[in-house]
PDB file of C-alpha atoms in Angstrom:
ATOM      1  CA  MET T   1      93.234 103.578  80.346  1.00 79.00           C
ATOM      2  CA  THR T   2      97.035 102.773  80.735  1.00 93.00           C
ATOM      3  CA  PHE T   3      97.985 103.623  84.004  1.00 97.00           C
ATOM      4  CA  SER T   4     101.998 103.975  85.599  1.00 96.00           C
ATOM      5  CA  VAL T   5     104.074 103.500  88.411  1.00 97.00           C
ATOM      6  CA  PRO T   6     105.248 107.037  89.474  1.00 97.00           C
ATOM      7  CA  ALA T   7     108.641 107.708  90.164  1.00 97.00           C
ATOM      8  CA  LEU T   8     109.805 108.482  93.510  1.00 97.00           C
ATOM      9  CA  PRO T   9     109.918 112.101  95.390  1.00 97.00           C
ATOM     10  CA  TYR T  10     113.267 110.912  96.855  1.00 98.00           C
ATOM     11  CA  THR T  11     116.907 108.299  95.961  1.00 98.00           C
ATOM     12  CA  TYR T  12     116.393 104.863  96.979  1.00 98.00           C
ATOM     13  CA  GLU T  13     118.898 104.934  99.667  1.00 98.00           C
ATOM     14  CA  ALA T  14     117.065 108.429 101.640  1.00 98.00           C
ATOM     15  CA  LEU T  15     114.718 107.043 104.171  1.00 98.00           C
ATOM     16  CA  ASN T  16     117.556 104.694 105.525  1.00 97.00           C
ATOM     17  CA  PRO T  17     118.293 103.757 107.741  1.00 97.00           C
ATOM     18  CA  HIS T  18     114.261 103.229 108.928  1.00 98.00           C
ATOM     19  CA  VAL T  19     113.720 101.279 105.776  1.00 98.00           C
ATOM     20  CA  ASP T  20     116.697  99.952 103.360  1.00 98.00           C
ATOM     21  CA  THR T  21     117.827 100.489  99.562  1.00 98.00           C
ATOM     22  CA  GLU T  22     117.317  97.284  98.802  1.00 98.00           C
ATOM     23  CA  THR T  23     113.770  97.333 100.955  1.00 98.00           C
ATOM     24  CA  MET T  24     113.224 100.658  97.941  1.00 98.00           C
ATOM     25  CA  VAL T  25     114.474  99.048  95.347  1.00 98.00           C
ATOM     26  CA  LYS T  26     112.190  95.764  95.230  1.00 98.00           C
ATOM     27  CA  HIS T  27     108.875  97.613  96.976  1.00 98.00           C
ATOM     28  CA  HIS T  28     108.977 100.242  94.101  1.00 98.00           C
ATOM     29  CA  ASP T  29     110.254  98.758  91.436  1.00 98.00           C
ATOM     30  CA  PHE T  30     109.386  95.428  91.610  1.00 98.00           C
ATOM     31  CA  HIS T  31     106.066  94.791  93.386  1.00 98.00           C
ATOM     32  CA  HIS T  32     104.027  98.053  92.820  1.00 98.00           C
ATOM     33  CA  ASN T  33     105.447  97.331  89.112  1.00 98.00           C
ATOM     34  CA  ALA T  34     104.097  94.190  89.748  1.00 98.00           C
ATOM     35  CA  TYR T  35     100.668  96.009  90.686  1.00 98.00           C
ATOM     36  CA  VAL T  36     100.653  98.140  87.557  1.00 98.00           C
ATOM     37  CA  THR T  37     101.390  95.771  85.030  1.00 98.00           C
ATOM     38  CA  ASN T  38      99.107  93.870  86.275  1.00 98.00           C
ATOM     39  CA  LEU T  39      96.360  96.494  86.775  1.00 98.00           C
ATOM     40  CA  ASN T  40      96.812  97.772  82.967  1.00 98.00           C
ATOM     41  CA  ASN T  41      96.587  93.766  82.226  1.00 98.00           C
ATOM     42  CA  ALA T  42      93.515  93.586  83.887  1.00 97.00           C
ATOM     43  CA  VAL T  43      91.270  96.664  82.759  1.00 97.00           C
ATOM     44  CA  THR T  44      92.227  95.728  79.112  1.00 97.00           C
ATOM     45  CA  ALA T  45      91.172  92.447  79.566  1.00 96.00           C
ATOM     46  CA  GLN T  46      87.601  93.919  81.028  1.00 95.00           C
ATOM     47  CA  ASN T  47      87.199  96.516  78.710  1.00 95.00           C
ATOM     48  CA  CYS T  48      87.015  99.188  81.602  1.00 95.00           C
ATOM     49  CA  THR T  49      88.164 103.111  80.941  1.00 96.00           C
ATOM     50  CA  LEU T  50      87.881 105.013  84.671  1.00 96.00           C
ATOM     51  CA  ASP T  51      90.135 106.339  86.139  1.00 95.00           C
ATOM     52  CA  LEU T  52      92.304 105.292  89.054  1.00 95.00           C
ATOM     53  CA  ASN T  53      90.235 107.113  91.702  1.00 94.00           C
ATOM     54  CA  SER T  54      87.024 105.954  90.097  1.00 95.00           C
ATOM     55  CA  ILE T  55      88.004 102.517  90.206  1.00 95.00           C
ATOM     56  CA  VAL T  56      89.052 101.917  93.756  1.00 95.00           C
ATOM     57  CA  ALA T  57      85.557 103.821  94.567  1.00 94.00           C
ATOM     58  CA  LYS T  58      84.403 101.119  92.628  1.00 95.00           C
ATOM     59  CA  ALA T  59      86.039  98.532  93.898  1.00 94.00           C
ATOM     60  CA  GLY T  60      83.261  95.813  94.983  1.00 92.00           C
ATOM     61  CA  GLN T  61      81.826  96.160  91.143  1.00 94.00           C
ATOM     62  CA  LEU T  62      84.671  95.550  89.052  1.00 95.00           C
ATOM     63  CA  GLY T  63      86.569  91.602  90.153  1.00 93.00           C
ATOM     64  CA  ALA T  64      89.907  90.751  91.829  1.00 96.00           C
ATOM     65  CA  ALA T  65      92.355  91.566  89.775  1.00 97.00           C
ATOM     66  CA  ILE T  66      91.150  94.909  89.297  1.00 97.00           C
ATOM     67  CA  ARG T  67      89.926  95.669  92.944  1.00 97.00           C
ATOM     68  CA  ASN T  68      93.918  94.134  94.245  1.00 97.00           C
ATOM     69  CA  ASN T  69      96.058  95.768  91.519  1.00 98.00           C
ATOM     70  CA  GLY T  70      93.800  98.615  91.332  1.00 97.00           C
ATOM     71  CA  GLY T  71      93.831  98.696  95.453  1.00 97.00           C
ATOM     72  CA  GLY T  72      97.609  98.254  94.547  1.00 98.00           C
ATOM     73  CA  HIS T  73      98.489 100.834  92.482  1.00 98.00           C
ATOM     74  CA  TYR T  74      96.667 103.783  94.601  1.00 97.00           C
ATOM     75  CA  ASN T  75      97.972 102.449  97.997  1.00 98.00           C
ATOM     76  CA  HIS T  76     101.504 102.687  97.087  1.00 98.00           C
ATOM     77  CA  SER T  77     101.562 106.017  94.744  1.00 98.00           C
ATOM     78  CA  LEU T  78     100.292 107.746  98.253  1.00 97.00           C
ATOM     79  CA  PHE T  79     102.684 105.557 100.685  1.00 98.00           C
ATOM     80  CA  TRP T  80     106.213 106.635  98.776  1.00 98.00           C
ATOM     81  CA  LYS T  81     105.140 110.214  99.074  1.00 98.00           C
ATOM     82  CA  MET T  82     103.597 109.762 102.492  1.00 97.00           C
ATOM     83  CA  MET T  83     107.166 109.631 103.769  1.00 98.00           C
ATOM     84  CA  ALA T  84     110.116 111.574 103.665  1.00 98.00           C
ATOM     85  CA  PRO T  85     113.816 111.977 104.501  1.00 97.00           C
ATOM     86  CA  ILE T  86     114.464 112.908 108.268  1.00 95.00           C
ATOM     87  CA  GLY T  87     114.498 116.946 108.418  1.00 95.00           C
ATOM     88  CA  THR T  88     112.651 117.670 105.680  1.00 96.00           C
ATOM     89  CA  SER T  89     109.484 117.617 107.249  1.00 95.00           C
ATOM     90  CA  ASN T  90     107.748 118.393 110.476  1.00 95.00           C
ATOM     91  CA  VAL T  91     108.824 115.410 112.495  1.00 95.00           C
ATOM     92  CA  LYS T  92     104.624 116.177 113.801  1.00 96.00           C
ATOM     93  CA  PRO T  93     101.674 117.494 112.263  1.00 98.00           C
ATOM     94  CA  THR T  94     100.654 120.913 112.601  1.00 97.00           C
ATOM     95  CA  GLY T  95      98.254 123.637 111.521  1.00 98.00           C
ATOM     96  CA  LEU T  96      94.236 122.290 111.769  1.00 98.00           C
ATOM     97  CA  LEU T  97      95.603 118.605 111.665  1.00 98.00           C
ATOM     98  CA  ALA T  98      97.148 118.815 115.102  1.00 98.00           C
ATOM     99  CA  LYS T  99      94.037 120.266 116.521  1.00 98.00           C
ATOM    100  CA  LYS T 100      91.597 118.233 114.943  1.00 98.00           C
ATOM    101  CA  ILE T 101      93.999 115.172 116.117  1.00 98.00           C
ATOM    102  CA  ASP T 102      93.785 115.947 119.718  1.00 98.00           C
ATOM    103  CA  GLU T 103      90.387 116.992 119.394  1.00 98.00           C
ATOM    104  CA  ASP T 104      89.535 112.999 118.348  1.00 98.00           C
ATOM    105  CA  PHE T 105      91.742 110.714 119.680  1.00 98.00           C
ATOM    106  CA  GLY T 106      92.495 113.531 122.933  1.00 98.00           C
ATOM    107  CA  SER T 107      96.615 113.729 122.134  1.00 98.00           C
ATOM    108  CA  PHE T 108      99.149 113.069 119.295  1.00 98.00           C
ATOM    109  CA  ASP T 109     100.366 109.927 121.483  1.00 98.00           C
ATOM    110  CA  THR T 110      97.215 108.653 122.279  1.00 98.00           C
ATOM    111  CA  PHE T 111      96.671 108.798 118.473  1.00 98.00           C
ATOM    112  CA  LYS T 112     100.260 107.493 117.906  1.00 98.00           C
ATOM    113  CA  LYS T 113      99.498 104.647 119.620  1.00 98.00           C
ATOM    114  CA  GLU T 114      95.843 103.856 118.566  1.00 98.00           C
ATOM    115  CA  PHE T 115      97.639 103.489 114.546  1.00 98.00           C
ATOM    116  CA  THR T 116     100.619 101.561 115.925  1.00 98.00           C
ATOM    117  CA  THR T 117      98.351  98.762 116.982  1.00 98.00           C
ATOM    118  CA  ALA T 118      96.340  98.911 114.188  1.00 98.00           C
ATOM    119  CA  ALA T 119      98.883  98.119 111.594  1.00 98.00           C
ATOM    120  CA  ILE T 120     100.598  95.493 115.050  1.00 98.00           C
ATOM    121  CA  THR T 121      97.679  93.866 115.003  1.00 98.00           C
ATOM    122  CA  ARG T 122      96.081  93.470 110.830  1.00 97.00           C
ATOM    123  CA  PHE T 123      96.559  89.765 110.583  1.00 95.00           C
ATOM    124  CA  GLY T 124      98.326  88.943 107.357  1.00 95.00           C
ATOM    125  CA  SER T 125      99.154  91.562 105.271  1.00 97.00           C
ATOM    126  CA  GLY T 126      97.407  94.862 104.534  1.00 98.00           C
ATOM    127  CA  TRP T 127      97.856  98.779 105.430  1.00 98.00           C
ATOM    128  CA  ALA T 128      97.122 101.237 108.789  1.00 98.00           C
ATOM    129  CA  TRP T 129      94.957 103.838 108.018  1.00 98.00           C
ATOM    130  CA  LEU T 130      94.139 107.674 109.541  1.00 98.00           C
ATOM    131  CA  GLY T 131      91.592 109.020 107.523  1.00 98.00           C
ATOM    132  CA  VAL T 132      88.776 111.799 107.660  1.00 98.00           C
ATOM    133  CA  GLY T 133      85.470 109.821 108.406  1.00 95.00           C
ATOM    134  CA  GLU T 134      81.471 110.997 109.022  1.00 88.00           C
ATOM    135  CA  GLN T 135      81.183 114.046 110.173  1.00 92.00           C
ATOM    136  CA  GLY T 136      84.702 115.228 109.174  1.00 95.00           C
ATOM    137  CA  LYS T 137      85.993 112.950 112.705  1.00 97.00           C
ATOM    138  CA  LEU T 138      89.364 111.670 112.547  1.00 98.00           C
ATOM    139  CA  ALA T 139      89.912 107.899 112.385  1.00 97.00           C
ATOM    140  CA  VAL T 140      91.771 104.548 112.528  1.00 98.00           C
ATOM    141  CA  SER T 141      91.902 101.868 110.817  1.00 97.00           C
ATOM    142  CA  SER T 142      93.304  98.365 108.784  1.00 97.00           C
ATOM    143  CA  THR T 143      92.162  97.164 106.191  1.00 97.00           C
ATOM    144  CA  PRO T 144      93.653  93.723 104.288  1.00 97.00           C
ATOM    145  CA  ASN T 145      94.980  93.394 100.984  1.00 97.00           C
ATOM    146  CA  GLN T 146      95.132  95.957  99.161  1.00 97.00           C
ATOM    147  CA  ASP T 147      92.553  97.183 100.259  1.00 97.00           C
ATOM    148  CA  ASN T 148      91.954 100.631 101.286  1.00 95.00           C
ATOM    149  CA  PRO T 149      89.426 102.383 103.189  1.00 96.00           C
ATOM    150  CA  LEU T 150      87.036 103.902 100.319  1.00 96.00           C
ATOM    151  CA  MET T 151      86.676 100.728  99.247  1.00 96.00           C
ATOM    152  CA  GLU T 152      82.927 101.307 100.024  1.00 89.00           C
ATOM    153  CA  GLY T 153      81.097  98.508 101.121  1.00 90.00           C
ATOM    154  CA  LEU T 154      84.455  96.348 101.850  1.00 92.00           C
ATOM    155  CA  VAL T 155      85.624  98.338 104.194  1.00 92.00           C
ATOM    156  CA  ASP T 156      84.814  97.663 108.081  1.00 87.00           C
ATOM    157  CA  LYS T 157      85.110 102.558 108.072  1.00 90.00           C
ATOM    158  CA  THR T 158      84.504 103.960 105.412  1.00 95.00           C
ATOM    159  CA  MET T 159      86.334 107.175 105.381  1.00 97.00           C
ATOM    160  CA  ILE T 160      89.315 109.626 103.096  1.00 97.00           C
ATOM    161  CA  PRO T 161      92.868 108.252 103.749  1.00 98.00           C
ATOM    162  CA  ILE T 162      95.235 110.949 104.300  1.00 98.00           C
ATOM    163  CA  LEU T 163      98.326 108.553 105.767  1.00 98.00           C
ATOM    164  CA  GLY T 164      98.713 104.712 105.302  1.00 98.00           C
ATOM    165  CA  LEU T 165     101.310 102.451 106.340  1.00 98.00           C
ATOM    166  CA  ASP T 166     102.048  99.400 104.289  1.00 98.00           C
ATOM    167  CA  VAL T 167     102.963  96.061 106.241  1.00 98.00           C
ATOM    168  CA  TRP T 168     103.000  93.457 103.589  1.00 98.00           C
ATOM    169  CA  GLU T 169     106.212  91.639 104.825  1.00 97.00           C
ATOM    170  CA  HIS T 170     107.799  93.133 101.675  1.00 97.00           C
ATOM    171  CA  ALA T 171     107.671  96.518 103.236  1.00 98.00           C
ATOM    172  CA  TYR T 172     109.812  95.289 105.859  1.00 98.00           C
ATOM    173  CA  TYR T 173     111.277  92.162 105.300  1.00 98.00           C
ATOM    174  CA  LEU T 174     113.919  92.100 103.794  1.00 97.00           C
ATOM    175  CA  LYS T 175     115.416  94.889 107.207  1.00 97.00           C
ATOM    176  CA  TYR T 176     113.040  93.619 110.146  1.00 98.00           C
ATOM    177  CA  GLN T 177     112.743  89.931 109.260  1.00 97.00           C
ATOM    178  CA  ASN T 178     109.214  88.935 111.346  1.00 96.00           C
ATOM    179  CA  ARG T 179     109.947  92.115 113.833  1.00 98.00           C
ATOM    180  CA  ARG T 180     107.042  94.099 112.147  1.00 98.00           C
ATOM    181  CA  PRO T 181     106.533  96.838 115.588  1.00 98.00           C
ATOM    182  CA  GLU T 182     110.192  97.478 115.312  1.00 98.00           C
ATOM    183  CA  TYR T 183     109.477  98.936 111.301  1.00 98.00           C
ATOM    184  CA  ILE T 184     106.521 100.523 112.762  1.00 98.00           C
ATOM    185  CA  GLU T 185     108.705 102.522 115.260  1.00 98.00           C
ATOM    186  CA  ASN T 186     111.116 103.394 113.041  1.00 98.00           C
ATOM    187  CA  TRP T 187     108.707 104.323 110.331  1.00 98.00           C
ATOM    188  CA  TRP T 188     107.305 107.195 112.459  1.00 98.00           C
ATOM    189  CA  ASN T 189     110.953 108.782 111.479  1.00 98.00           C
ATOM    190  CA  VAL T 190     110.140 108.845 108.691  1.00 98.00           C
ATOM    191  CA  VAL T 191     106.547 110.269 108.044  1.00 98.00           C
ATOM    192  CA  ASN T 192     106.080 113.334 105.414  1.00 98.00           C
ATOM    193  CA  TRP T 193     103.919 115.051 108.569  1.00 98.00           C
ATOM    194  CA  ASP T 194     103.301 117.882 105.677  1.00 98.00           C
ATOM    195  CA  LYS T 195     102.241 116.037 102.612  1.00 98.00           C
ATOM    196  CA  VAL T 196      99.666 114.410 105.329  1.00 98.00           C
ATOM    197  CA  VAL T 197      98.655 117.858 106.577  1.00 98.00           C
ATOM    198  CA  GLN T 198      98.437 118.946 103.356  1.00 98.00           C
ATOM    199  CA  TYR T 199      96.269 116.191 101.706  1.00 98.00           C
ATOM    200  CA  TYR T 200      93.982 117.295 105.032  1.00 98.00           C
ATOM    201  CA  ASP T 201      93.728 120.564 104.728  1.00 98.00           C
ATOM    202  CA  ASP T 202      93.597 121.238 100.458  1.00 97.00           C
ATOM    203  CA  TYR T 203      91.304 117.294 100.124  1.00 97.00           C
ATOM    204  CA  ALA T 204      89.921 115.481 103.728  1.00 97.00           C
ATOM    205  CA  SER T 205      88.719 117.833 105.122  1.00 97.00           C
ATOM    206  CA  LYS T 206      86.226 119.251 102.332  1.00 96.00           C
ATOM    207  CA  GLY T 207      85.120 115.991 102.057  1.00 95.00           C
ATOM    208  CA  GLU T 208      87.255 115.276  99.123  1.00 95.00           C
ATOM    209  CA  VAL T 209      89.289 111.970  98.159  1.00 94.00           C
ATOM    210  CA  VAL T 210      92.758 112.765  97.781  1.00 94.00           C
ATOM    211  CA  PRO T 211      94.097 112.314  93.708  1.00 90.00           C
ATOM    212  CA  ILE T 212      97.722 110.204  93.301  1.00 87.00           C
ATOM    213  CA  ASP T 213      99.370 112.751  91.550  1.00 82.00           C
ATOM    214  CA  ALA T 214      98.657 115.769  95.138  1.00 70.00           C
TER     215      ALA T 214
END
């Protein structure tokens, strides 16, 4: 099976000033592309015919090259869609997800603080996540490198991710240098809550993994 980099759902400059144009070009066209190239090489070398969801689910059995690059491809394919230009999405979650956040975290502000803390305190490179875990409960977690919460046995909390934030330095260093907290604070302005709500309603709330083409 051959994998490819999905096109961005907006222009490179669409997330300015919060995520700058040069970062988007390098992040999408170079970093994501490298994960896909290396993943294709790895699956060919190992004669692996699994689709991407299966690769992520079985990452612990497939070796470092497929685990790291498969995770990188899956994470980024969702990440681009989890952001949107200002004014094109609701600024907060709505509907059932909004109610569930209040139920499981106490309030949206409490959730946001917990997620931000997970992102800031992730040592080195990795991701912060909101997902649906055991018994349908929402939870926040962070993972190292290109791991994600679907990688059962490899992460602290197994859950279906519906929102993720890349805190690798390549996601923010050109604009924010070492100021990760500033990057995270500004990133909240471009979260595509309409897409996150869709991921919850259509997939995660039903115990289904979000496909990368959704």
